[in-house]
Amino acid sequence: MRVWRFVFPGMMAAAVVGLSNSASAASPFFFSTGNPDGRIATASGGPGEPETGDDFVLANNTRLIGGSFTGILTGTAVPLSEITNISVEFYRVFPLDSTVPPSGAVPARANSPADVAFSEFSTAAHTLTASISIPATSFTVANTVVTGIHPLPGVFTGGEGPGTGEEVQFSFSFSVPQDLLAGQYFFVPQVELSDPVDNFLWLSAPKPIVAPGTPFNADLQTWIRNEALQPNWLRVGTDITHQGPFNAAFSLIGTVPEPSSWAMLIMGFGAMGAVLRRRRGAGQVA
């Protein structure tokens, strides 16, 4: 297995220090949707700014320090040096952080990601570090969604057919841990490549989740959008392909602090929201 690292000095150390400082008053947290199942792969990053999101639930207030996601690079012998940025965003569930009522450009918004992300990390901004492993040289999926992301009345395309690419797993760490209150969220990774002909496609995982994944009752399906569809989202299975529904292959790791540790964490969570609101007010879109 080959491993390629996207490292910025000091970032990994910061994540490790954050974990060790909280270890005495915390229990480990791990979540996974399981291994890729080969059913579908969806674009997340690249021309047209497609992004795919899948959900997870936190039963307790949780401090996330990193995780992983698995996809394929499609194209002709895509070199890993072609990767220019890796980003991770977190969204709450609609109607939070959203315009209500929605525009009506898509069949439904219930159980979708919100209009805008509330938190984001990237290698370009030096807020994320990542390593890349190659589990297999080739991986084939039964269907793909890359450019067929359209508003009503053209939401159904059936997908764009089978696809094959080099399987890649991205393991990432946050420079500053992500503190989240108990609840349901969407995880949205994106990978940018320097050659617009090539694509990163996020691989699906079993739905319902099976071992070695972490099943939960309120498991929602994957959603996707592109720049033209924003702020709306479409369901990959129900809307675009009439297949599935699907999950996406990812994991998250962190800790669950003791209740006495949460007073300061909640204060930090509120401060983060205030900063993001100021950024959006200044014209910066999450």
Short mmCIF file of C-alpha atoms in Angstrom, two decimals:
data_model
loop_
_atom_site.label_atom_id
_atom_site.label_comp_id
_atom_site.label_asym_id
_atom_site.label_seq_id
_atom_site.Cartn_x
_atom_site.Cartn_y
_atom_site.Cartn_z
CA MET A 1 0.00 0.00 0.00
CA ARG A 2 1.41 3.39 -0.99
CA VAL A 3 1.05 6.39 1.34
CA TRP A 4 1.38 10.05 0.34
CA ARG A 5 1.23 12.85 2.90
CA PHE A 6 -0.24 16.35 2.67
CA VAL A 7 1.53 17.85 5.74
CA PHE A 8 1.93 21.37 7.03
CA PRO A 9 4.41 21.80 9.92
CA GLY A 10 2.92 21.81 13.41
CA MET A 11 -0.64 20.85 12.45
CA MET A 12 -0.48 17.16 13.34
CA ALA A 13 1.29 17.98 16.59
CA ALA A 14 -1.48 20.41 17.53
CA ALA A 15 -4.13 17.74 17.05
CA VAL A 16 -2.17 15.24 19.13
CA VAL A 17 -1.64 17.76 21.94
CA GLY A 18 -5.37 18.56 21.96
CA LEU A 19 -6.20 14.88 22.31
CA SER A 20 -3.68 14.21 25.07
CA ASN A 21 -4.82 17.24 27.08
CA SER A 22 -8.42 16.01 27.07
CA ALA A 23 -7.70 12.30 27.46
CA SER A 24 -7.83 12.34 31.26
CA ALA A 25 -11.43 13.58 31.24
CA ALA A 26 -12.79 11.95 28.08
CA SER A 27 -13.74 8.64 26.50
CA PRO A 28 -12.86 7.65 22.90
CA PHE A 29 -15.30 8.30 20.05
CA PHE A 30 -15.34 6.45 16.74
CA PHE A 31 -17.88 6.41 13.91
CA SER A 32 -17.76 4.71 10.51
CA THR A 33 -20.15 3.96 7.67
CA GLY A 34 -18.06 0.89 6.78
CA ASN A 35 -16.18 -0.19 3.68
CA PRO A 36 -16.97 0.93 0.09
CA ASP A 37 -19.62 -1.27 -1.55
CA GLY A 38 -19.07 -0.46 -5.24
CA ARG A 39 -22.66 0.67 -5.89
CA ILE A 40 -22.01 4.31 -6.80
CA ALA A 41 -19.41 7.09 -6.67
CA THR A 42 -20.29 10.80 -6.62
CA ALA A 43 -18.27 13.92 -7.41
CA SER A 44 -17.09 16.07 -4.53
CA GLY A 45 -14.70 18.79 -5.66
CA GLY A 46 -13.57 19.94 -9.08
CA PRO A 47 -15.14 21.81 -12.03
CA GLY A 48 -18.62 23.10 -11.26
CA GLU A 49 -17.88 22.73 -7.52
CA PRO A 50 -19.86 19.54 -6.89
CA GLU A 51 -20.09 18.47 -3.25
CA THR A 52 -21.56 15.34 -1.69
CA GLY A 53 -22.70 15.09 1.92
CA ASP A 54 -23.54 12.18 4.22
CA ASP A 55 -24.85 12.33 7.77
CA PHE A 56 -23.84 11.14 11.22
CA VAL A 57 -25.36 11.42 14.69
CA LEU A 58 -23.64 12.32 17.97
CA ALA A 59 -25.38 10.94 21.05
CA ASN A 60 -23.20 13.17 23.26
CA ASN A 61 -21.31 16.42 23.00
CA THR A 62 -18.16 15.36 21.13
CA ARG A 63 -14.71 16.66 20.26
CA LEU A 64 -13.66 15.48 16.78
CA ILE A 65 -9.95 15.36 15.97
CA GLY A 66 -10.03 13.78 12.51
CA GLY A 67 -11.25 10.91 10.38
CA SER A 68 -11.07 9.47 6.88
CA PHE A 69 -12.99 9.19 3.60
CA THR A 70 -12.51 6.92 0.59
CA GLY A 71 -13.02 7.53 -3.11
CA ILE A 72 -11.55 7.07 -6.55
CA LEU A 73 -9.49 9.31 -8.82
CA THR A 74 -10.78 9.02 -12.38
CA GLY A 75 -8.66 9.85 -15.38
CA THR A 76 -5.53 8.51 -17.04
CA ALA A 77 -2.80 7.74 -14.49
CA VAL A 78 -3.72 10.59 -12.13
CA PRO A 79 -0.58 11.47 -10.11
CA LEU A 80 -1.13 12.24 -6.42
CA SER A 81 0.85 15.44 -6.91
CA GLU A 82 -2.16 16.66 -8.90
CA ILE A 83 -4.10 17.09 -5.64
CA THR A 84 -4.07 20.81 -4.83
CA ASN A 85 -6.44 20.99 -1.84
CA ILE A 86 -8.37 18.73 0.53
CA SER A 87 -11.24 20.23 2.50
CA VAL A 88 -13.78 19.05 5.07
CA GLU A 89 -16.99 20.87 5.94
CA PHE A 90 -19.75 20.29 8.48
CA TYR A 91 -23.41 21.19 7.92
CA ARG A 92 -26.41 21.06 10.19
CA VAL A 93 -29.70 19.60 8.95
CA PHE A 94 -32.20 21.78 7.06
CA PRO A 95 -33.96 24.08 8.02
CA LEU A 96 -31.08 25.22 10.28
CA ASP A 97 -28.68 27.72 8.63
CA SER A 98 -31.09 27.97 5.67
CA THR A 99 -33.65 30.16 3.94
CA VAL A 100 -37.20 29.08 4.74
CA PRO A 101 -39.23 28.41 2.70
CA PRO A 102 -36.70 27.06 0.14
CA SER A 103 -36.72 28.07 -3.52
CA GLY A 104 -38.61 25.03 -4.83
CA ALA A 105 -35.84 24.21 -7.33
CA VAL A 106 -35.58 20.62 -6.02
CA PRO A 107 -38.18 17.98 -5.06
CA ALA A 108 -37.51 18.18 -1.29
CA ARG A 109 -35.28 19.75 1.31
CA ALA A 110 -36.43 17.78 4.38
CA ASN A 111 -33.47 15.88 5.87
CA SER A 112 -30.98 17.60 3.55
CA PRO A 113 -27.82 19.47 4.56
CA ALA A 114 -28.40 23.13 5.38
CA ASP A 115 -27.89 25.90 2.82
CA VAL A 116 -24.43 26.79 4.19
CA ALA A 117 -21.68 25.07 6.16
CA PHE A 118 -21.09 26.20 9.72
CA SER A 119 -17.52 24.89 9.93
CA GLU A 120 -14.78 24.21 7.37
CA PHE A 121 -11.16 23.03 7.30
CA SER A 122 -8.67 22.70 4.42
CA THR A 123 -5.07 21.93 3.64
CA ALA A 124 -4.88 25.19 1.65
CA ALA A 125 -5.83 27.18 4.76
CA HIS A 126 -3.43 25.11 6.92
CA THR A 127 -6.32 24.06 9.18
CA LEU A 128 -6.21 20.42 8.06
CA THR A 129 -3.47 17.84 7.52
CA ALA A 130 -3.98 14.69 5.48
CA SER A 131 -2.26 11.50 4.43
CA ILE A 132 -3.32 9.48 1.40
CA SER A 133 -3.15 5.71 1.08
CA ILE A 134 -3.83 3.57 -1.99
CA PRO A 135 -5.72 0.41 -0.89
CA ALA A 136 -6.03 -0.85 -4.49
CA THR A 137 -4.80 0.26 -7.90
CA SER A 138 -8.27 -0.03 -9.46
CA PHE A 139 -11.83 0.12 -8.18
CA THR A 140 -15.00 -0.13 -10.31
CA VAL A 141 -18.45 1.15 -9.37
CA ALA A 142 -21.82 0.31 -10.93
CA ASN A 143 -22.88 3.96 -11.36
CA THR A 144 -21.57 7.52 -11.05
CA VAL A 145 -22.87 11.07 -10.64
CA VAL A 146 -20.44 13.77 -11.81
CA THR A 147 -22.14 16.47 -13.89
CA GLY A 148 -25.77 15.30 -13.96
CA ILE A 149 -26.89 17.57 -11.11
CA HIS A 150 -29.86 19.67 -12.28
CA PRO A 151 -32.82 21.56 -10.77
CA LEU A 152 -36.44 20.69 -11.51
CA PRO A 153 -37.73 19.47 -13.88
CA GLY A 154 -34.54 17.66 -14.92
CA VAL A 155 -33.39 16.13 -11.63
CA PHE A 156 -33.64 12.49 -12.77
CA THR A 157 -30.78 11.40 -15.03
CA GLY A 158 -30.30 7.80 -13.91
CA GLY A 159 -26.63 8.57 -13.24
CA GLU A 160 -23.77 8.56 -15.70
CA GLY A 161 -23.01 4.85 -15.75
CA PRO A 162 -20.17 2.69 -14.41
CA GLY A 163 -16.80 4.16 -13.55
CA THR A 164 -13.31 2.94 -12.71
CA GLY A 165 -10.47 4.74 -10.98
CA GLU A 166 -7.62 4.46 -8.52
CA GLU A 167 -8.95 3.88 -5.00
CA VAL A 168 -7.67 6.46 -2.49
CA GLN A 169 -8.28 6.85 1.23
CA PHE A 170 -7.73 10.25 2.84
CA SER A 171 -6.96 10.28 6.57
CA PHE A 172 -7.15 13.77 8.05
CA SER A 173 -6.57 15.65 11.31
CA PHE A 174 -7.87 19.08 12.32
CA SER A 175 -5.35 21.70 13.46
CA VAL A 176 -7.88 22.68 16.13
CA PRO A 177 -10.36 19.99 17.26
CA GLN A 178 -13.98 20.40 16.14
CA ASP A 179 -16.31 20.59 19.17
CA LEU A 180 -19.89 19.59 18.33
CA LEU A 181 -22.97 19.46 20.51
CA ALA A 182 -25.03 16.27 20.51
CA GLY A 183 -27.17 16.11 17.36
CA GLN A 184 -27.23 15.22 13.67
CA TYR A 185 -24.80 16.65 11.12
CA PHE A 186 -23.63 16.23 7.53
CA PHE A 187 -20.00 15.59 6.64
CA VAL A 188 -18.84 17.00 3.26
CA PRO A 189 -15.28 16.32 1.99
CA GLN A 190 -13.90 17.79 -1.23
CA VAL A 191 -10.73 17.08 -3.22
CA GLU A 192 -9.41 19.56 -5.77
CA LEU A 193 -7.22 18.43 -8.69
CA SER A 194 -5.06 20.61 -10.94
CA ASP A 195 -6.23 18.88 -14.15
CA PRO A 196 -9.94 19.68 -14.81
CA VAL A 197 -10.29 16.50 -16.88
CA ASP A 198 -9.74 14.34 -13.78
CA ASN A 199 -12.19 13.91 -10.91
CA PHE A 200 -12.40 12.75 -7.33
CA LEU A 201 -15.52 10.62 -6.74
CA TRP A 202 -16.59 9.67 -3.20
CA LEU A 203 -17.40 5.96 -2.91
CA SER A 204 -20.69 4.71 -1.46
CA ALA A 205 -20.96 2.50 1.63
CA PRO A 206 -23.73 0.07 2.65
CA LYS A 207 -27.10 1.45 3.70
CA PRO A 208 -28.18 0.33 6.24
CA ILE A 209 -24.72 0.39 7.80
CA VAL A 210 -23.18 -3.02 8.49
CA ALA A 211 -20.00 -4.18 10.26
CA PRO A 212 -17.34 -2.87 10.46
CA GLY A 213 -19.48 0.28 10.33
CA THR A 214 -21.36 1.93 13.19
CA PRO A 215 -25.15 1.61 12.61
CA PHE A 216 -27.59 4.25 13.87
CA ASN A 217 -31.37 4.50 13.54
CA ALA A 218 -31.72 7.96 12.00
CA ASP A 219 -29.33 7.27 9.10
CA LEU A 220 -30.14 9.60 6.17
CA GLN A 221 -29.05 9.14 2.55
CA THR A 222 -26.35 11.03 0.65
CA TRP A 223 -27.14 14.39 -0.95
CA ILE A 224 -25.29 16.25 -3.70
CA ARG A 225 -25.22 19.70 -5.31
CA ASN A 226 -23.05 21.85 -7.53
CA GLU A 227 -22.44 25.58 -7.86
CA ALA A 228 -25.44 26.05 -10.16
CA LEU A 229 -27.81 24.29 -7.75
CA GLN A 230 -26.73 26.08 -4.56
CA PRO A 231 -28.11 26.54 -1.94
CA ASN A 232 -30.27 23.50 -2.78
CA TRP A 233 -29.34 19.81 -2.56
CA LEU A 234 -30.57 16.67 -4.36
CA ARG A 235 -30.81 13.12 -3.05
CA VAL A 236 -28.38 10.93 -5.00
CA GLY A 237 -30.66 7.89 -4.78
CA THR A 238 -34.22 9.17 -4.58
CA ASP A 239 -33.89 12.14 -6.97
CA ILE A 240 -31.04 11.59 -9.42
CA THR A 241 -30.66 7.83 -9.96
CA HIS A 242 -33.88 6.27 -8.58
CA GLN A 243 -31.57 3.72 -6.95
CA GLY A 244 -30.24 3.23 -3.46
CA PRO A 245 -30.54 5.09 -1.18
CA PHE A 246 -26.82 5.34 -0.47
CA ASN A 247 -24.36 6.15 2.28
CA ALA A 248 -20.78 7.34 1.63
CA ALA A 249 -17.56 5.79 2.95
CA PHE A 250 -16.13 7.83 5.83
CA SER A 251 -15.13 7.70 9.48
CA LEU A 252 -14.68 10.17 12.33
CA ILE A 253 -12.58 9.92 15.49
CA GLY A 254 -12.44 11.98 18.65
CA THR A 255 -13.35 12.02 22.31
CA VAL A 256 -16.43 12.53 24.46
CA PRO A 257 -15.43 14.91 27.28
CA GLU A 258 -16.89 14.59 30.75
CA PRO A 259 -19.79 17.01 31.38
CA SER A 260 -17.61 19.25 33.56
CA SER A 261 -15.33 19.89 30.57
CA TRP A 262 -18.11 21.27 28.38
CA ALA A 263 -18.58 24.77 29.77
CA MET A 264 -15.49 26.07 27.96
CA LEU A 265 -16.16 23.96 24.85
CA ILE A 266 -19.64 25.47 24.45
CA MET A 267 -18.17 28.97 24.79
CA GLY A 268 -15.72 28.13 22.02
CA PHE A 269 -18.52 26.73 19.85
CA GLY A 270 -20.43 30.02 20.18
CA ALA A 271 -17.34 32.07 19.37
CA MET A 272 -16.75 30.00 16.22
CA GLY A 273 -20.32 30.72 15.07
CA ALA A 274 -19.85 34.44 15.65
CA VAL A 275 -16.67 34.47 13.52
CA LEU A 276 -18.42 32.63 10.68
CA ARG A 277 -21.34 35.07 10.78
CA ARG A 278 -18.95 38.00 10.53
CA ARG A 279 -17.19 36.35 7.57
CA ARG A 280 -20.45 35.79 5.73
CA GLY A 281 -21.50 39.36 6.46
CA ALA A 282 -18.26 40.48 4.81
CA GLY A 283 -19.16 38.57 1.64
CA GLN A 284 -17.28 35.32 2.26
CA VAL A 285 -19.44 32.32 1.48
CA ALA A 286 -18.89 29.05 3.38
#
